[in-house]
PDB file of N, CA and C in Angstrom:
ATOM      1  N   UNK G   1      90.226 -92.774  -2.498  1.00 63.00           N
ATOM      2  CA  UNK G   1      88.955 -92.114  -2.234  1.00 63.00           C
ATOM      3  C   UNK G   1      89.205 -90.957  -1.279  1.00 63.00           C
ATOM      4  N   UNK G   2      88.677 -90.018  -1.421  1.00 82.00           N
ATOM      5  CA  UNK G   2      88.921 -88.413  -1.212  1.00 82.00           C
ATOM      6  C   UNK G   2      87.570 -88.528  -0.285  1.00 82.00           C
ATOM      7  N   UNK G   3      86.788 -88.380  -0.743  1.00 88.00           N
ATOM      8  CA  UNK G   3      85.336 -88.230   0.119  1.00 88.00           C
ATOM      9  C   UNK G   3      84.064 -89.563  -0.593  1.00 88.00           C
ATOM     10  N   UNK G   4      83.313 -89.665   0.433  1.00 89.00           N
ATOM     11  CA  UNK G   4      82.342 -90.629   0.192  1.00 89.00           C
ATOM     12  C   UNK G   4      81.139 -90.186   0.646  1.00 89.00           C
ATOM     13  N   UNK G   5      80.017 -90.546  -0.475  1.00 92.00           N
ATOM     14  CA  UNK G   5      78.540 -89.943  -0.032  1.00 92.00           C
ATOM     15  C   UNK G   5      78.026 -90.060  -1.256  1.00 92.00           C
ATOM     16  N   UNK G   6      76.653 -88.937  -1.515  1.00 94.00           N
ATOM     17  CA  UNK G   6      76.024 -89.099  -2.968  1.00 94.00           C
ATOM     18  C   UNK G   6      77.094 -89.059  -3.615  1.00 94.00           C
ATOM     19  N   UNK G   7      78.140 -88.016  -3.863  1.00 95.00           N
ATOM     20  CA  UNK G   7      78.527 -87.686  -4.621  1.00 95.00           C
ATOM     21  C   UNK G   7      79.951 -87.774  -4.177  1.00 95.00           C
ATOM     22  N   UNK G   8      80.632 -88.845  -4.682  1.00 95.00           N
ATOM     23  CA  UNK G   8      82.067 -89.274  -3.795  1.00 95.00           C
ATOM     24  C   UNK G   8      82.831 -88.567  -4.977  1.00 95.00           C
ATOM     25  N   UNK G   9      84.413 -88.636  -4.775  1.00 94.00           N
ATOM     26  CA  UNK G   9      85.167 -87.818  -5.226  1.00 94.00           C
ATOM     27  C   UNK G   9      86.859 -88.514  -5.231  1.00 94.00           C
ATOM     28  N   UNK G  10      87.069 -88.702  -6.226  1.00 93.00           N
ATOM     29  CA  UNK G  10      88.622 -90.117  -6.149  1.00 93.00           C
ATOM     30  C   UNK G  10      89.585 -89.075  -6.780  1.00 93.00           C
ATOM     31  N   UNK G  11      90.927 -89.531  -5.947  1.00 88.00           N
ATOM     32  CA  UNK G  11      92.047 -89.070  -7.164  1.00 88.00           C
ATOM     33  C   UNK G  11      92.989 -89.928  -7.062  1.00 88.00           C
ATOM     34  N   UNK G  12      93.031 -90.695  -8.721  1.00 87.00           N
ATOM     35  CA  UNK G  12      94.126 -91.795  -9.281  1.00 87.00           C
ATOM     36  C   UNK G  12      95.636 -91.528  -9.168  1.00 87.00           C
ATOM     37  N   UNK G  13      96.320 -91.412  -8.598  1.00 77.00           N
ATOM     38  CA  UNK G  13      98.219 -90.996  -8.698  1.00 77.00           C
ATOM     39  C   UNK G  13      98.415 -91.784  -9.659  1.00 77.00           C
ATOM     40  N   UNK G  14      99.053 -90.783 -10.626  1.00 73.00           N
ATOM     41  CA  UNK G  14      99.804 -91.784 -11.527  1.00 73.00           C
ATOM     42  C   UNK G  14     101.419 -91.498 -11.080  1.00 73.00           C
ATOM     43  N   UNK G  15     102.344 -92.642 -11.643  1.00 70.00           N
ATOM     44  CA  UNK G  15     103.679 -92.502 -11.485  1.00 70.00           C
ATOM     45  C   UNK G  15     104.664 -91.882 -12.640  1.00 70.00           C
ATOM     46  N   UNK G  16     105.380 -91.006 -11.744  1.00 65.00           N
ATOM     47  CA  UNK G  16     106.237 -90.129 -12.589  1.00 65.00           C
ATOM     48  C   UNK G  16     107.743 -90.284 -12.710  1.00 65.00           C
ATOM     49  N   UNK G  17     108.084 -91.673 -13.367  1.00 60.00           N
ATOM     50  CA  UNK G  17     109.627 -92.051 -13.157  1.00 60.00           C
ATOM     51  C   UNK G  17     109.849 -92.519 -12.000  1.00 60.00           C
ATOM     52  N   UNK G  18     109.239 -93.667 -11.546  1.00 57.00           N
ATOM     53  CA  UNK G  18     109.196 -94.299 -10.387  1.00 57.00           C
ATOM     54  C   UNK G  18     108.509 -93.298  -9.121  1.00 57.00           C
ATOM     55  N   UNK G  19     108.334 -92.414  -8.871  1.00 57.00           N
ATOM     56  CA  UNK G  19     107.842 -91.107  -7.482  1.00 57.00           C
ATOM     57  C   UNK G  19     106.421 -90.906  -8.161  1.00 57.00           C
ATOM     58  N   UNK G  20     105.693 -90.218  -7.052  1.00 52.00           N
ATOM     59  CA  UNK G  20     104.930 -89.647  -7.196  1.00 52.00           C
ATOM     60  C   UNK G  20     105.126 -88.128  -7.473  1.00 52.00           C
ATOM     61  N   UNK G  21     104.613 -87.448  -7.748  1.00 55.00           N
ATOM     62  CA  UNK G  21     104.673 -85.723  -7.917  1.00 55.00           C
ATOM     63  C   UNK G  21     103.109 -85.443  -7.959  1.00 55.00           C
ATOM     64  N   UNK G  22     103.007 -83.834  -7.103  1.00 56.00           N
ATOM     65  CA  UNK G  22     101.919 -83.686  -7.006  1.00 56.00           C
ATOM     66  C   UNK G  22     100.952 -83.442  -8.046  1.00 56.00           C
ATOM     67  N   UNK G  23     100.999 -83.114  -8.463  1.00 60.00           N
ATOM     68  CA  UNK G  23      99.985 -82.269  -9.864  1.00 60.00           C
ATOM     69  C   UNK G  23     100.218 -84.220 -10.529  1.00 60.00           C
ATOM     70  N   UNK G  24     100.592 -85.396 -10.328  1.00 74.00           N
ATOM     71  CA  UNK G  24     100.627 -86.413 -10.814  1.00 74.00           C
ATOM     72  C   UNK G  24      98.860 -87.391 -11.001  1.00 74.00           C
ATOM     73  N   UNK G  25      97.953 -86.605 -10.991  1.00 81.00           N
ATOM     74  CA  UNK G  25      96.740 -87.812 -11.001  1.00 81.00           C
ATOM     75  C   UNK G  25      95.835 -87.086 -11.665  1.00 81.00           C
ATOM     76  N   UNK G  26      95.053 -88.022 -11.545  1.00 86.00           N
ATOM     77  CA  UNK G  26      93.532 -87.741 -12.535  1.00 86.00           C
ATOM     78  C   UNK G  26      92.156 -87.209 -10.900  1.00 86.00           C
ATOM     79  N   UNK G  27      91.449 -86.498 -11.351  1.00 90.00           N
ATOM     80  CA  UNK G  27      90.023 -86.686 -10.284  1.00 90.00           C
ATOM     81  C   UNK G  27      88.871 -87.345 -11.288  1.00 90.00           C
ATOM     82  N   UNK G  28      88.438 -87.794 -10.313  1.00 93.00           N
ATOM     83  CA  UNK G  28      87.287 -88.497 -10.702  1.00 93.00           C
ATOM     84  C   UNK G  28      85.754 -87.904 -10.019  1.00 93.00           C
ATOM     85  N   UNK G  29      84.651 -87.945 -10.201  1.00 95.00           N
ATOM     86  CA  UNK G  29      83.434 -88.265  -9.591  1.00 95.00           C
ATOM     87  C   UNK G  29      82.319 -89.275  -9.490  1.00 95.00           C
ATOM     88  N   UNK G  30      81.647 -89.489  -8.624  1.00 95.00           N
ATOM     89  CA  UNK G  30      80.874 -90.856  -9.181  1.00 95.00           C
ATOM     90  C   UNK G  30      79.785 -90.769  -8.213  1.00 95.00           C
ATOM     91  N   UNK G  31      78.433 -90.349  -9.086  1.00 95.00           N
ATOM     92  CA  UNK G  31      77.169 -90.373  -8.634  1.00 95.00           C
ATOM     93  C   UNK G  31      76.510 -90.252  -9.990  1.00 95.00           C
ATOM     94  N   UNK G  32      75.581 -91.423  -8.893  1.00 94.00           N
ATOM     95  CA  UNK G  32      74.109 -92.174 -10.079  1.00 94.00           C
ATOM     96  C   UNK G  32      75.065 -93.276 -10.369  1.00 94.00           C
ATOM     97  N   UNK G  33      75.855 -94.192  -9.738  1.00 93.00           N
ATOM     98  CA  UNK G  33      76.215 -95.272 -10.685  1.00 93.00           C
ATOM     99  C   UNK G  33      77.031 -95.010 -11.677  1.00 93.00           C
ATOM    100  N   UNK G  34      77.592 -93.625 -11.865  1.00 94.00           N
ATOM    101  CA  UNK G  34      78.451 -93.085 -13.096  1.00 94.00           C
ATOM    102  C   UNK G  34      79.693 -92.590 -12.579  1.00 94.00           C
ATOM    103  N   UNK G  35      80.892 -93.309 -12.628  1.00 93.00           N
ATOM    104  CA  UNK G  35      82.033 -92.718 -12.680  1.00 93.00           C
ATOM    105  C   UNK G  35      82.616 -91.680 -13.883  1.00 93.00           C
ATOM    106  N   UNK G  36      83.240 -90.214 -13.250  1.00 94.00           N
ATOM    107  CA  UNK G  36      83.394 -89.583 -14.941  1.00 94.00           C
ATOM    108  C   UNK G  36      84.567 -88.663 -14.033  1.00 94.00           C
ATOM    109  N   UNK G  37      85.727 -88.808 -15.056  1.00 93.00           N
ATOM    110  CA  UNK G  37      86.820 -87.517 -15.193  1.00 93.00           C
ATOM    111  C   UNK G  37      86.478 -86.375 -14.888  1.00 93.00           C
ATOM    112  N   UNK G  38      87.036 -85.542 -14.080  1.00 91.00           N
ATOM    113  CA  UNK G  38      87.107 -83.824 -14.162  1.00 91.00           C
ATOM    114  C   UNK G  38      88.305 -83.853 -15.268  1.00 91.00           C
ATOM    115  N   UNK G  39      87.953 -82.923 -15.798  1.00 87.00           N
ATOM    116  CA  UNK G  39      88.288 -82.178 -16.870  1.00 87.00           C
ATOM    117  C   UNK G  39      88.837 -80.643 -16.352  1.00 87.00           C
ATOM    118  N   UNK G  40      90.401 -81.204 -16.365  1.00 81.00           N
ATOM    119  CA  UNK G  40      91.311 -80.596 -14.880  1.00 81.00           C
ATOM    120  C   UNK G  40      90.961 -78.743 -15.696  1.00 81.00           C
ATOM    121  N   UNK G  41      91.598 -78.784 -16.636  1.00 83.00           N
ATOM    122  CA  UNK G  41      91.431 -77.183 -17.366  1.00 83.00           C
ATOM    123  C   UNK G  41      90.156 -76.873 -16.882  1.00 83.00           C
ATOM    124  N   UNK G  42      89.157 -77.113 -17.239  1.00 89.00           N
ATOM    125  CA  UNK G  42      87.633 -77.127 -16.753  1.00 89.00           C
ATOM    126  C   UNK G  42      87.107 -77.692 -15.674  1.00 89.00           C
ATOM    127  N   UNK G  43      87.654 -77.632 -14.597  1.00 88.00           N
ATOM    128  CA  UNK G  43      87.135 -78.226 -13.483  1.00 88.00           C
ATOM    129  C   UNK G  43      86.052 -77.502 -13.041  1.00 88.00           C
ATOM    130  N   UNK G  44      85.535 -76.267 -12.696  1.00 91.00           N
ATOM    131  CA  UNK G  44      84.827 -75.276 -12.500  1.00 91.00           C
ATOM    132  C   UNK G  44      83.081 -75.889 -13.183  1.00 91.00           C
ATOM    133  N   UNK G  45      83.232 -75.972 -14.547  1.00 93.00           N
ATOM    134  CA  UNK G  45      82.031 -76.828 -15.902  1.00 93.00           C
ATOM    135  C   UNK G  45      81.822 -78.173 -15.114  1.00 93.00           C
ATOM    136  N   UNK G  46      83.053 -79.084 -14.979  1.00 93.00           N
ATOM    137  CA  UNK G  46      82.861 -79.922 -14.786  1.00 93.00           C
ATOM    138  C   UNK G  46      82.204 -80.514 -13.681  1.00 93.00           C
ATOM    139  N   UNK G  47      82.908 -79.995 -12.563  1.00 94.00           N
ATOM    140  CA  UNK G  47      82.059 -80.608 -11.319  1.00 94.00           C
ATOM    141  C   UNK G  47      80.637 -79.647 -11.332  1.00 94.00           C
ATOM    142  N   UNK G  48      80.893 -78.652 -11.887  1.00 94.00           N
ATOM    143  CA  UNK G  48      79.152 -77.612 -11.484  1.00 94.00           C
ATOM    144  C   UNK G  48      78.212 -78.617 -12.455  1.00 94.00           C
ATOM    145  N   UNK G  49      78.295 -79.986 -13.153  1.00 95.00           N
ATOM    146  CA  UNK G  49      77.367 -80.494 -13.775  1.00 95.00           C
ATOM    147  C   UNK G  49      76.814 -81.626 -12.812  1.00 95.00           C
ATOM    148  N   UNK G  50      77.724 -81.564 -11.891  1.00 96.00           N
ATOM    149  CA  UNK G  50      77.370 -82.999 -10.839  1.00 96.00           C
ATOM    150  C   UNK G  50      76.171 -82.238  -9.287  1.00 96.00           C
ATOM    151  N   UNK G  51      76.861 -80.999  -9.288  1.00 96.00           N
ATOM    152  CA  UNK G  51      76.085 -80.184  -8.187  1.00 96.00           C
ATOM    153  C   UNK G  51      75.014 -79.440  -8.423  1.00 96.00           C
ATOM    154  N   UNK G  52      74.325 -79.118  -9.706  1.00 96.00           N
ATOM    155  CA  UNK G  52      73.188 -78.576 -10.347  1.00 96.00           C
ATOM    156  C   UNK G  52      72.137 -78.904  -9.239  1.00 96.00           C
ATOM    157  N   UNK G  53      71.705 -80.329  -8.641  1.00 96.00           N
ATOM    158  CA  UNK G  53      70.996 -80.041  -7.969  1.00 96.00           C
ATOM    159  C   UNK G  53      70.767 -79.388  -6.617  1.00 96.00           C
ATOM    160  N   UNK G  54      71.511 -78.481  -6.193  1.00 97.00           N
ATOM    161  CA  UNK G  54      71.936 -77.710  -4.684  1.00 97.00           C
ATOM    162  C   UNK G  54      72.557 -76.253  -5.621  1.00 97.00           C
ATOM    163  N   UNK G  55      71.734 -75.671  -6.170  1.00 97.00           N
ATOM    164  CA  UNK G  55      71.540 -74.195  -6.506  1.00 97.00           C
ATOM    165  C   UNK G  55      72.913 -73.494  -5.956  1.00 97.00           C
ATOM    166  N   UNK G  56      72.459 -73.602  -4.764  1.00 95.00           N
ATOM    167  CA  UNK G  56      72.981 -72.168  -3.623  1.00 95.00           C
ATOM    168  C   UNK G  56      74.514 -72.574  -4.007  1.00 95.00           C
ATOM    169  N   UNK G  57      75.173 -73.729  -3.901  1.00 95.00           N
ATOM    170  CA  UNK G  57      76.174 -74.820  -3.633  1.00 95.00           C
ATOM    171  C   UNK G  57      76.973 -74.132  -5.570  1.00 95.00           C
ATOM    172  N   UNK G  58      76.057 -74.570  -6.149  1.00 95.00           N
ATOM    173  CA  UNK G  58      76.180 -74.789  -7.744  1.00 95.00           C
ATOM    174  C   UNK G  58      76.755 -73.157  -7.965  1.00 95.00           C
ATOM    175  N   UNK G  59      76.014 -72.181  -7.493  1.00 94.00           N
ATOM    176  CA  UNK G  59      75.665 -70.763  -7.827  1.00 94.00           C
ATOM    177  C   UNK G  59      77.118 -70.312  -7.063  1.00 94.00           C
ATOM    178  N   UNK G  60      77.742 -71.016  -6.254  1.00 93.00           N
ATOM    179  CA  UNK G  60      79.020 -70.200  -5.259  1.00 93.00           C
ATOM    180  C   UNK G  60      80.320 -70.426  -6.333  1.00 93.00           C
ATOM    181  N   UNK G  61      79.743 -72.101  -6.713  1.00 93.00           N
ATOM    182  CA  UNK G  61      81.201 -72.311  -7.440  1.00 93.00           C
ATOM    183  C   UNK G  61      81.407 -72.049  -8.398  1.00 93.00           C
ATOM    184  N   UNK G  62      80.484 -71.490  -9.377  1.00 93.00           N
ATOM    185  CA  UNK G  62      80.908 -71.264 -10.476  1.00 93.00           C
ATOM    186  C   UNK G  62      80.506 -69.184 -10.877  1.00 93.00           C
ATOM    187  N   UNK G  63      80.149 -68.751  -9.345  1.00 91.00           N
ATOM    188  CA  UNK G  63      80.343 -67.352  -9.312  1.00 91.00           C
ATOM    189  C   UNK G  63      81.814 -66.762 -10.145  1.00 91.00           C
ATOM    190  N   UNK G  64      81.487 -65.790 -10.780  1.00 86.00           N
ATOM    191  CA  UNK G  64      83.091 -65.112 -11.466  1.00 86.00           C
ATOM    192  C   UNK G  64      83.218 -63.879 -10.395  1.00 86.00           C
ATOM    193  N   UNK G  65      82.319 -63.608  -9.438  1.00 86.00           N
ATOM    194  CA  UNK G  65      82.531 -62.505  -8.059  1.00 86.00           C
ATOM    195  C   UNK G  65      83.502 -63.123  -7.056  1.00 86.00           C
ATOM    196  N   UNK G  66      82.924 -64.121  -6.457  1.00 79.00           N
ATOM    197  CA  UNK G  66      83.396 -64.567  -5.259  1.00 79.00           C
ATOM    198  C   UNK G  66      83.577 -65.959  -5.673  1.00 79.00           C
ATOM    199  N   UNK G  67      84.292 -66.766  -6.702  1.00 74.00           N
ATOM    200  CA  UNK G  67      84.241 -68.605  -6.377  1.00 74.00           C
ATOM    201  C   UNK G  67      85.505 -68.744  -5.364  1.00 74.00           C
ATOM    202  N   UNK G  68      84.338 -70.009  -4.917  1.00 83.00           N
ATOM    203  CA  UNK G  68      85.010 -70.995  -4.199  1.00 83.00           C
ATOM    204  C   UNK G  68      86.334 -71.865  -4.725  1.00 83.00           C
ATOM    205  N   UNK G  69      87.651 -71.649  -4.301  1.00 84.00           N
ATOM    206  CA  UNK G  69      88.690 -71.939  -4.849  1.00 84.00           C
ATOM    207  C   UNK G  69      88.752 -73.033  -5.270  1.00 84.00           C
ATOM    208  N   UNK G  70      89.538 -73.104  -7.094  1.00 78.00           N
ATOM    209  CA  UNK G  70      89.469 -74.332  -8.014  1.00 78.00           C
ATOM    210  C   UNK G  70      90.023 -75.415  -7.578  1.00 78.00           C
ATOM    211  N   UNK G  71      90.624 -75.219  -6.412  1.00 80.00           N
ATOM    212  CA  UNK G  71      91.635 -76.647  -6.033  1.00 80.00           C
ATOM    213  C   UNK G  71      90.789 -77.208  -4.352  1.00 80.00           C
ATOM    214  N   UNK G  72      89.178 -76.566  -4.239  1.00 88.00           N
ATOM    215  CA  UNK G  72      88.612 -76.938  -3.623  1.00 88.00           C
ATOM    216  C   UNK G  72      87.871 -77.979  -3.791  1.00 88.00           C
ATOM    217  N   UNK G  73      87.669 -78.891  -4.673  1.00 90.00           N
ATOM    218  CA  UNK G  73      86.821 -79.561  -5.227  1.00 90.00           C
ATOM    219  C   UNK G  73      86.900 -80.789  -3.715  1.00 90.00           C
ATOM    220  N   UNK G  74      87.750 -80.862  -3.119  1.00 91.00           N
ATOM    221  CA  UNK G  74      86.927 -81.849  -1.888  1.00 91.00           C
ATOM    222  C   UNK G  74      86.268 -81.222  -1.268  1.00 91.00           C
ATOM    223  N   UNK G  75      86.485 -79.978  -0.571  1.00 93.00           N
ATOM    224  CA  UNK G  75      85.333 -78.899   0.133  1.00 93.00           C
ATOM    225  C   UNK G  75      83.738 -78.810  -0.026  1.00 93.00           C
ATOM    226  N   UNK G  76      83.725 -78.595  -1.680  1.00 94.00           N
ATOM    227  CA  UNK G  76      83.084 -78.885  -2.279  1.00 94.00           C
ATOM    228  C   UNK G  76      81.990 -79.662  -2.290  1.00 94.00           C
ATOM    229  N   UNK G  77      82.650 -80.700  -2.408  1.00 95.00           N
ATOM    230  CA  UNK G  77      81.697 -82.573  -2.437  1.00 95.00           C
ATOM    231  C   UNK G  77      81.387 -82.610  -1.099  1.00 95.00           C
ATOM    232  N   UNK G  78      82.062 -82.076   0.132  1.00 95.00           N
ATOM    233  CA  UNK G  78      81.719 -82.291   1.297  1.00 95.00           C
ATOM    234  C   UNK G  78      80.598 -81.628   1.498  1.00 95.00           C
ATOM    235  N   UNK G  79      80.252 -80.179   1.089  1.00 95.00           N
ATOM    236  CA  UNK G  79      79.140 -79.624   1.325  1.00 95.00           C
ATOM    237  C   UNK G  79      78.159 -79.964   0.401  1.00 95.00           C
ATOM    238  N   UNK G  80      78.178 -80.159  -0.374  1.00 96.00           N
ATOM    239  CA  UNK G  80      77.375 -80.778  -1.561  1.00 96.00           C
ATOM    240  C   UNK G  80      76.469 -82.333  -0.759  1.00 96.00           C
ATOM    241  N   UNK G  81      77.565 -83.030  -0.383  1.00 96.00           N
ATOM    242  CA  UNK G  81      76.666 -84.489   0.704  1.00 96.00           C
ATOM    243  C   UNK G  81      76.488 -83.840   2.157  1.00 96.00           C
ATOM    244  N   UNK G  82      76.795 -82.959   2.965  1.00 96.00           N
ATOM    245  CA  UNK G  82      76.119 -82.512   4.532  1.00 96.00           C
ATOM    246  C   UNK G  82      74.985 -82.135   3.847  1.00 96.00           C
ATOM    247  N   UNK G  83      74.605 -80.952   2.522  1.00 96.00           N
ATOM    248  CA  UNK G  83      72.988 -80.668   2.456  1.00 96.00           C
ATOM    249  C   UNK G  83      72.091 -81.701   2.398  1.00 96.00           C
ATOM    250  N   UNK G  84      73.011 -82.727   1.608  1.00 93.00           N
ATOM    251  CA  UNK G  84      71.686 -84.347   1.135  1.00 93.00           C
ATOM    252  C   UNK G  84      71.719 -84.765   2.701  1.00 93.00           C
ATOM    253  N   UNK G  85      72.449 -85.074   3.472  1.00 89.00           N
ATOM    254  CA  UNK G  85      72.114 -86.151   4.473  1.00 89.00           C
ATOM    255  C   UNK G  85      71.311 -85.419   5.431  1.00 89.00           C
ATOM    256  N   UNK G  86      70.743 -84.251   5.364  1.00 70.00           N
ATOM    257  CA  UNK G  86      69.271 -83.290   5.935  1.00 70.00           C
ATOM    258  C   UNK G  86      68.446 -83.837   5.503  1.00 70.00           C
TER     259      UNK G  86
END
């Protein structure tokens, strides 16, 4: 577990010939009771379907001007749960 809140955020290591290696796991998300894959090529689609409700949040990451970097996705979830717990 990566982050915890509405909208928590997991990443599975898988093993690569006994080691770990980085680029080695899956992400996950899980809010509403629904665990679901990022869809690593599409990560950008993917998590912007979990943050739809926080506009401002939704509208940064999937900007083609200014996004918020693709390998941010804990950053992300963190600001995504500080707006809910207001």
């Amino acid at each position: 577990e990566i982050v915890k809140g509405k909208l928590s955020y997991y990443r599975l290591y898988t093993p690569y010939q006994d080691m770990v290696v980085n680029n080695s796991f899956e992400q996950f998300v899980y809010k509403d009771n629904k665990l679901s894959k990022i869809n690593r090529p599409k990560r950008r689609d993917s998590l912007g379907e979990f943050i739809k409700d926080y506009p401002e949040l939704y509208d940064k990451w999937m900007s083609p001007y200014e996004p918020i970097d693709i390998n941010s996705i804990d950053y992300v979830v963190e600001m995504y749960n500080e707006h809910f717990k207001k």
